[in-house]
Coordinates of C-alpha atoms and ligand atoms in Angstrom, one line a residue:
V1 CA 17.4 5.6 -18.1
E2 CA 21.2 5.2 -16.6
L3 CA 19.4 4.9 -13.6
A4 CA 17.0 2.0 -13.9
E5 CA 19.9 0.0 -14.9
R6 CA 21.6 0.1 -12.7
I7 CA 18.2 -0.5 -10.4
L8 CA 17.9 -3.8 -12.3
T9 CA 20.8 -5.1 -11.3
G10 CA 20.0 -5.0 -7.6
D11 CA 21.8 -1.8 -6.8
R12 CA 20.7 -0.5 -3.4
R13 CA 21.9 3.3 -4.0
A14 CA 20.5 3.5 -6.5
L15 CA 17.2 2.0 -5.3
A16 CA 17.1 4.3 -3.0
R17 CA 17.5 8.1 -4.7
A18 CA 15.2 6.2 -7.8
I19 CA 12.5 5.9 -4.4
T20 CA 12.7 9.4 -3.3
L21 CA 12.9 10.3 -6.4
V22 CA 9.3 9.2 -6.9
E23 CA 8.5 9.9 -4.0
S24 CA 9.1 12.9 -4.9
G25 CA 6.8 13.0 -7.7
H26 CA 9.8 14.3 -10.4
E27 CA 8.3 14.4 -13.1
E28 CA 11.2 12.6 -14.9
T29 CA 10.9 8.9 -13.3
A30 CA 8.0 8.7 -16.0
G31 CA 10.7 7.4 -18.2
L32 CA 12.8 5.6 -15.1
L33 CA 9.0 3.8 -14.3
S34 CA 8.3 3.2 -17.8
R35 CA 12.5 1.7 -18.0
V36 CA 11.5 -0.6 -15.1
Y37 CA 8.4 -1.7 -15.5
P38 CA 8.5 -5.2 -17.0
S39 CA 11.4 -6.4 -14.7
T40 CA 8.0 -5.8 -12.2
G41 CA 5.9 -8.8 -11.3
R42 CA 8.5 -11.1 -9.1
A43 CA 8.5 -10.2 -6.2
R44 CA 6.0 -11.3 -3.6
V45 CA 3.7 -8.5 -1.7
I46 CA 2.8 -9.0 2.0
G47 CA 0.9 -6.0 2.7
V48 CA 1.0 -5.7 6.9
T49 CA -2.1 -3.6 8.0
G50 CA -3.4 -3.0 11.4
P51 CA -4.5 -0.6 14.1
P52 CA -2.1 1.2 15.7
G53 CA 0.2 0.1 18.2
A54 CA -1.2 -3.5 17.3
G55 CA 2.5 -4.5 16.4
K56 CA 2.9 -5.0 13.5
S57 CA 6.4 -3.6 12.9
S58 CA 7.7 -5.9 15.5
L59 CA 5.8 -8.4 13.3
V60 CA 7.3 -7.2 10.6
D61 CA 10.9 -7.4 12.5
R62 CA 10.4 -11.0 12.9
M63 CA 9.2 -12.2 9.8
I64 CA 12.4 -10.5 7.6
A65 CA 14.4 -13.0 10.1
H66 CA 11.5 -15.3 9.1
E67 CA 12.6 -15.4 5.2
R68 CA 16.0 -14.5 5.6
G69 CA 16.7 -18.1 7.1
R70 CA 14.9 -19.3 3.7
G71 CA 17.8 -17.3 1.5
A72 CA 15.1 -14.3 0.4
S73 CA 16.4 -10.9 0.1
L74 CA 13.4 -8.4 1.4
G75 CA 12.1 -5.4 1.3
V76 CA 10.2 -3.0 3.5
I77 CA 7.8 0.1 3.3
A78 CA 7.7 1.0 6.0
V79 CA 4.6 3.8 5.6
D80 CA 4.6 6.0 8.6
P81 CA 1.5 7.0 10.6
S82 CA 0.1 10.0 10.0
S83 CA 2.0 12.5 12.5
A84 CA -1.5 12.0 15.3
Y85 CA -0.4 8.4 15.2
S86 CA 2.7 8.5 14.7
G87 CA 4.7 10.0 17.9
G88 CA 7.8 8.0 17.8
A89 CA 6.6 4.7 16.7
I90 CA 8.7 5.6 13.1
L91 CA 12.1 6.0 15.4
G92 CA 11.0 2.7 17.4
D93 CA 11.1 1.2 14.0
R94 CA 14.3 2.1 13.4
V95 CA 15.7 0.7 16.2
R96 CA 14.1 -2.4 16.2
M97 CA 15.4 -3.1 12.0
I98 CA 18.3 -2.1 13.4
G99 CA 19.8 -6.2 14.2
H100 CA 18.5 -5.6 9.8
S101 CA 20.7 -3.0 9.2
S102 CA 23.9 -4.3 8.2
D103 CA 22.3 -7.0 6.2
S104 CA 22.6 -6.4 2.6
G105 CA 19.3 -8.3 1.9
V106 CA 17.5 -6.0 3.0
F107 CA 15.9 -2.4 2.2
I108 CA 13.8 -1.1 4.2
R109 CA 12.3 2.1 3.2
S110 CA 10.0 4.3 5.0
M111 CA 7.6 6.6 3.5
A112 CA 5.9 9.9 4.2
T113 CA 1.9 9.3 4.3
R114 CA 1.6 13.7 3.0
G115 CA 2.9 15.2 -0.1
H116 CA 2.6 13.0 -2.6
L117 CA 1.1 13.9 -6.5
G118 CA -1.3 11.5 -6.9
G119 CA -1.5 10.3 -3.7
L120 CA 0.3 7.5 -1.3
S121 CA -0.5 4.9 -3.3
R122 CA 0.4 5.8 -6.5
A123 CA 4.3 6.4 -4.5
T124 CA 3.8 3.7 -3.0
G125 CA 3.0 2.0 -5.5
D126 CA 6.3 2.9 -7.7
A127 CA 8.3 2.2 -5.2
L128 CA 7.1 -1.2 -5.1
D129 CA 7.5 -1.0 -8.3
L130 CA 11.2 0.1 -8.2
M131 CA 12.1 -2.9 -5.2
D132 CA 10.4 -5.6 -7.5
A133 CA 12.5 -4.8 -10.3
S134 CA 15.4 -5.0 -7.9
G135 CA 15.3 -8.6 -7.5
L136 CA 13.9 -8.6 -4.5
D137 CA 12.1 -12.0 -3.4
V138 CA 9.3 -10.4 -1.0
V139 CA 8.2 -7.0 -0.2
L140 CA 6.7 -6.2 3.0
V141 CA 4.3 -3.3 3.4
E142 CA 3.2 -2.1 6.7
T143 CA 1.1 0.8 6.9
V144 CA -1.7 2.0 9.9
G145 CA -5.4 0.9 8.8
V146 CA -6.9 4.0 9.4
G147 CA -8.1 5.5 6.2
Q148 CA -9.1 4.6 3.0
D149 CA -5.7 5.9 1.9
E150 CA -3.7 3.7 3.7
V151 CA -6.8 1.3 2.8
E152 CA -5.8 1.4 -1.1
V153 CA -1.6 0.9 -0.1
V154 CA -2.3 -2.3 1.3
E155 CA -4.3 -3.2 -1.8
L156 CA -0.4 -3.3 -3.2
A157 CA 0.0 -6.5 -1.6
D158 CA -0.8 -9.9 -2.4
T159 CA -1.5 -11.0 0.7
V160 CA -3.1 -8.8 3.5
L161 CA -2.3 -9.8 6.9
V162 CA -4.8 -7.7 9.7
V163 CA -3.3 -7.7 12.8
L164 CA -5.6 -7.1 16.2
V165 CA -4.8 -7.7 19.5
P166 CA -7.4 -8.8 22.2
G167 CA -9.0 -7.1 24.5
M168 CA -10.9 -5.6 21.5
G169 CA -13.0 -8.2 21.1
D170 CA -16.3 -5.9 22.6
D171 CA -15.3 -3.4 19.8
I172 CA -15.1 -5.2 16.8
Q173 CA -18.1 -3.1 15.4
A174 CA -15.5 -0.3 15.3
I175 CA -12.6 -1.5 14.2
K176 CA -12.6 0.2 10.8
A177 CA -15.6 -2.1 8.3
G178 CA -12.7 -1.4 5.7
I179 CA -9.7 -2.7 7.0
L180 CA -11.5 -6.5 8.4
E181 CA -12.7 -6.8 4.5
I182 CA -9.5 -6.4 2.8
A183 CA -8.0 -8.8 5.2
D184 CA -6.7 -13.0 4.0
L185 CA -5.7 -13.8 7.3
F186 CA -6.2 -12.1 10.3
V187 CA -3.3 -12.4 13.0
I188 CA -3.9 -12.0 16.7
N189 CA -1.1 -10.4 17.8
K190 CA -0.4 -10.2 21.3
S191 CA -2.3 -12.8 22.0
D192 CA 0.0 -13.8 25.4
R193 CA -2.8 -11.1 26.4
E194 CA -6.0 -12.4 27.8
G195 CA -8.5 -12.2 25.8
A196 CA -7.6 -14.1 22.6
D197 CA -9.9 -16.7 22.6
R198 CA -13.2 -14.4 22.5
L199 CA -11.2 -12.1 20.2
E200 CA -10.8 -15.3 17.7
A201 CA -14.7 -15.9 18.7
E202 CA -15.6 -13.0 17.5
L203 CA -13.4 -12.9 14.3
Q204 CA -15.1 -16.3 12.9
H205 CA -19.2 -15.1 13.5
M206 CA -18.2 -12.2 11.9
L207 CA -16.3 -13.7 8.6
T208 CA -20.1 -16.5 8.8
L209 CA -21.7 -13.3 9.2
A210 CA -19.5 -11.9 5.7
D211 CA -21.3 -12.7 2.1
N212 CA -18.9 -12.5 -0.3
D213 CA -17.7 -15.4 -1.9
R214 CA -13.7 -14.8 -0.7
P215 CA -12.6 -17.5 1.0
R216 CA -12.8 -17.6 4.7
P217 CA -9.3 -15.7 6.0
Q218 CA -7.8 -18.0 8.2
I219 CA -7.6 -16.9 12.0
L220 CA -3.4 -16.9 13.5
R221 CA -2.3 -16.0 17.1
T222 CA 1.6 -14.8 17.2
V223 CA 3.4 -12.8 19.6
A224 CA 5.6 -10.8 17.7
I225 CA 7.9 -9.5 20.8
K226 CA 8.7 -13.9 21.5
G227 CA 8.2 -15.1 17.8
E228 CA 6.2 -17.3 18.5
G229 CA 3.5 -18.4 15.9
I230 CA 6.1 -16.9 12.7
D231 CA 7.0 -19.8 11.1
E232 CA 2.8 -21.4 10.8
L233 CA 2.0 -17.7 9.7
F234 CA 4.3 -18.8 6.8
A235 CA 3.3 -21.7 6.5
A236 CA -0.2 -20.2 5.6
I237 CA 0.9 -18.6 3.6
D238 CA 2.7 -20.1 1.5
R239 CA -0.3 -22.4 1.9
R240 CA -2.3 -19.3 0.5
H241 CA -0.2 -19.5 -2.5
A242 CA -0.6 -22.7 -3.9
G243 CA -3.7 -23.8 -3.4
R244 CA -6.9 -23.9 -5.1
G245 CA -7.8 -20.4 -7.3
W246 CA -4.8 -18.7 -5.9
E247 CA -3.5 -18.3 -9.7
E248 CA -6.8 -17.6 -10.4
S249 CA -7.0 -15.4 -7.8
A250 CA -3.8 -13.4 -8.2
R251 CA -4.6 -12.7 -11.6
E252 CA -7.4 -10.6 -11.1
R253 CA -5.9 -9.2 -8.1
R254 CA -3.6 -7.7 -10.5
R255 CA -5.7 -7.2 -13.2
A256 CA -7.6 -4.8 -10.6
R257 CA -4.5 -3.1 -9.8
A258 CA -3.4 -2.6 -13.2
G259 CA -6.9 -0.6 -13.6
H260 CA -6.0 1.3 -10.6
R261 CA -2.3 2.4 -11.6
L262 CA -3.7 3.0 -15.4
E263 CA -6.6 6.0 -13.6
A264 CA -4.5 7.0 -10.8
V265 CA -1.6 8.0 -13.3
L266 CA -3.8 8.7 -16.2
A267 CA -5.7 11.9 -13.7
A268 CA -1.8 12.8 -12.2
E269 CA -0.8 13.0 -16.5
L270 CA -3.8 14.8 -16.5
R271 CA -3.3 17.3 -13.9
R272 CA -0.1 17.7 -14.8
R273 CA -0.4 18.8 -18.5
V274 CA -3.5 21.7 -17.8
E275 CA -1.2 22.5 -14.7
R276 CA 2.1 23.3 -17.2
R277 CA -0.5 25.5 -19.8
L278 CA -2.0 27.8 -16.7
A279 CA -0.4 31.0 -17.4
P280 CA 0.6 32.9 -13.5
G281 CA -2.1 33.2 -11.1
Q282 CA -5.0 31.6 -14.3
W283 CA -6.3 29.0 -11.9
E284 CA -6.4 31.8 -8.8
D285 CA -8.2 33.8 -10.6
L286 CA -11.2 30.8 -12.0
V287 CA -10.8 29.7 -8.2
E288 CA -11.7 33.4 -7.8
A289 CA -14.3 33.4 -10.4
V290 CA -15.9 30.5 -9.1
A291 CA -16.3 31.1 -6.0
E292 CA -17.8 34.5 -6.9
R293 CA -20.4 32.9 -8.2
R294 CA -19.0 34.4 -12.7
E295 CA -17.7 30.8 -13.3
D296 CA -18.9 27.1 -12.3
P297 CA -16.0 24.7 -12.4
Y298 CA -18.0 22.5 -15.4
H299 CA -17.2 25.1 -17.7
A300 CA -13.9 26.4 -16.0
V301 CA -12.7 22.3 -16.0
E302 CA -13.6 23.0 -20.1
S303 CA -11.4 25.9 -20.2
L304 CA -9.3 24.6 -18.9
L305 CA -8.8 21.5 -21.4
G306 CA -9.0 23.0 -23.8
D307 CA -7.8 21.8 -27.4
L308 CA -9.4 17.7 -25.6
P309 CA -12.2 16.8 -27.2
P310 CA -15.4 16.9 -24.8
S311 CA -16.8 14.2 -23.6
A312 CA -20.0 12.6 -23.8
G313 CA -22.0 14.2 -21.3
A314 CA -19.7 16.9 -21.0
L315 CA -21.4 21.0 -21.5
G316 CA -23.4 20.7 -24.4
T317 CA -23.5 16.9 -25.7
E318 CA -27.0 15.4 -24.5
E319 CA -25.8 12.7 -21.6
G320 CA -24.7 13.0 -18.6
P321 CA -22.9 10.4 -16.4
Ligands
GTP1 N1 2.8 -8.0 24.7 C1 3.1 -8.7 23.7 N2 3.6 -6.3 23.3 C2 3.9 -6.7 22.0 C3 3.7 -8.0 21.0 N3 4.1 -7.4 19.7 C4 4.7 -5.8 20.6 N4 4.1 -5.8 21.4 C5 4.5 -4.5 21.5 O1 3.5 -3.4 21.7 C6 4.1 -2.6 20.9 C7 3.7 -1.4 19.5 O2 4.4 -2.5 18.7 P1 4.7 -2.0 17.1 O3 5.9 -2.9 16.8 O4 5.4 -0.5 17.2 O5 3.4 -1.7 16.9 P2 2.9 -1.5 15.0 O6 1.3 -1.7 14.8 O7 4.1 -1.3 14.9 O8 3.2 0.4 15.8 P3 2.4 1.7 14.8 O9 3.5 0.7 13.8 O10 2.6 2.8 15.6 O11 1.3 1.4 14.4 C8 5.4 -2.3 21.8 O12 6.4 -1.8 23.3 C9 6.1 -4.2 21.0 O13 6.9 -4.1 21.5 C10 3.1 -8.6 21.0 O14 3.2 -10.2 20.7 N5 3.6 -9.4 22.6
MG2 MG1 5.2 0.3 13.1

């Protein structure tokens, strides 16, 4: 609780400690998170996703510099690629971002992709709330667009940038479908390379075919290593925030996010409560019983839930889902 007070005053060390706590799924963080929650919802959250090596970190680095130039403070959450993708890139991130490391207006944190009770998006959402509550103006979330987990993470953002690179024009079908659909803005990075026109044409074509009622994402070009296109990128982000329909769509997003959040917290909490009253070996015995068909998973769960009133559709009631 004292930790919460310190976070609210912008204490960076308290913030770092709190994030470590939520990352470990520590039980005591519930109190902390509920204490800071009323002070959240102010930071502008920008998600940056895209295939491995697209230049997301380079872009984030330039975005930091840009926003510092406007006097904003920033938090960065770098969701580490799973080990299959990381290869040294994490160290690379640190080196590239080191120019900002002595700057108290920038708080950088990486999150491991595995081992979070309640999932990566839960842990990242908590970290985001903590940064938000500590008064950081902008939070950038970098994640490799490789799986459902990452897609969920990036959905925490108010604005989602999907970073692509030329040379994938032919392969646009091969890009994880889910990541194209969550884009608010497409960024063609490495547009110093050949093929940017073609990729843009492919994207435009794809967007014409898309039949959803979301506003059509704008397509921008950057050369992150040279800092080109960053002003235009922020101009587009700012325009989006000032544009017609922004309030409504932001509200909708926040509502959807709150729904996911509630579900995740509920699931984790239920699980925790059930686990807490398990006798030693009880779980393993149940697993064994189900494996041997002495018990079925549905009855097993009923026995675990114990005195919780059964839902409609639970065993013994009429309707199932
Ligand atoms: N030519 C060119 N190279 C770039 C550009 N932006 C980034 N790169 C290079 O692309 C490589 C990958 O850049 P990163 O910023 O680490 O890419 P990333 O998307 O963060 O990579 P992961 O986090 O590992 O998925 C680096 O060698 C960068 O120097 C660009 O605009 N043009
Ligand atoms: Mg990176």
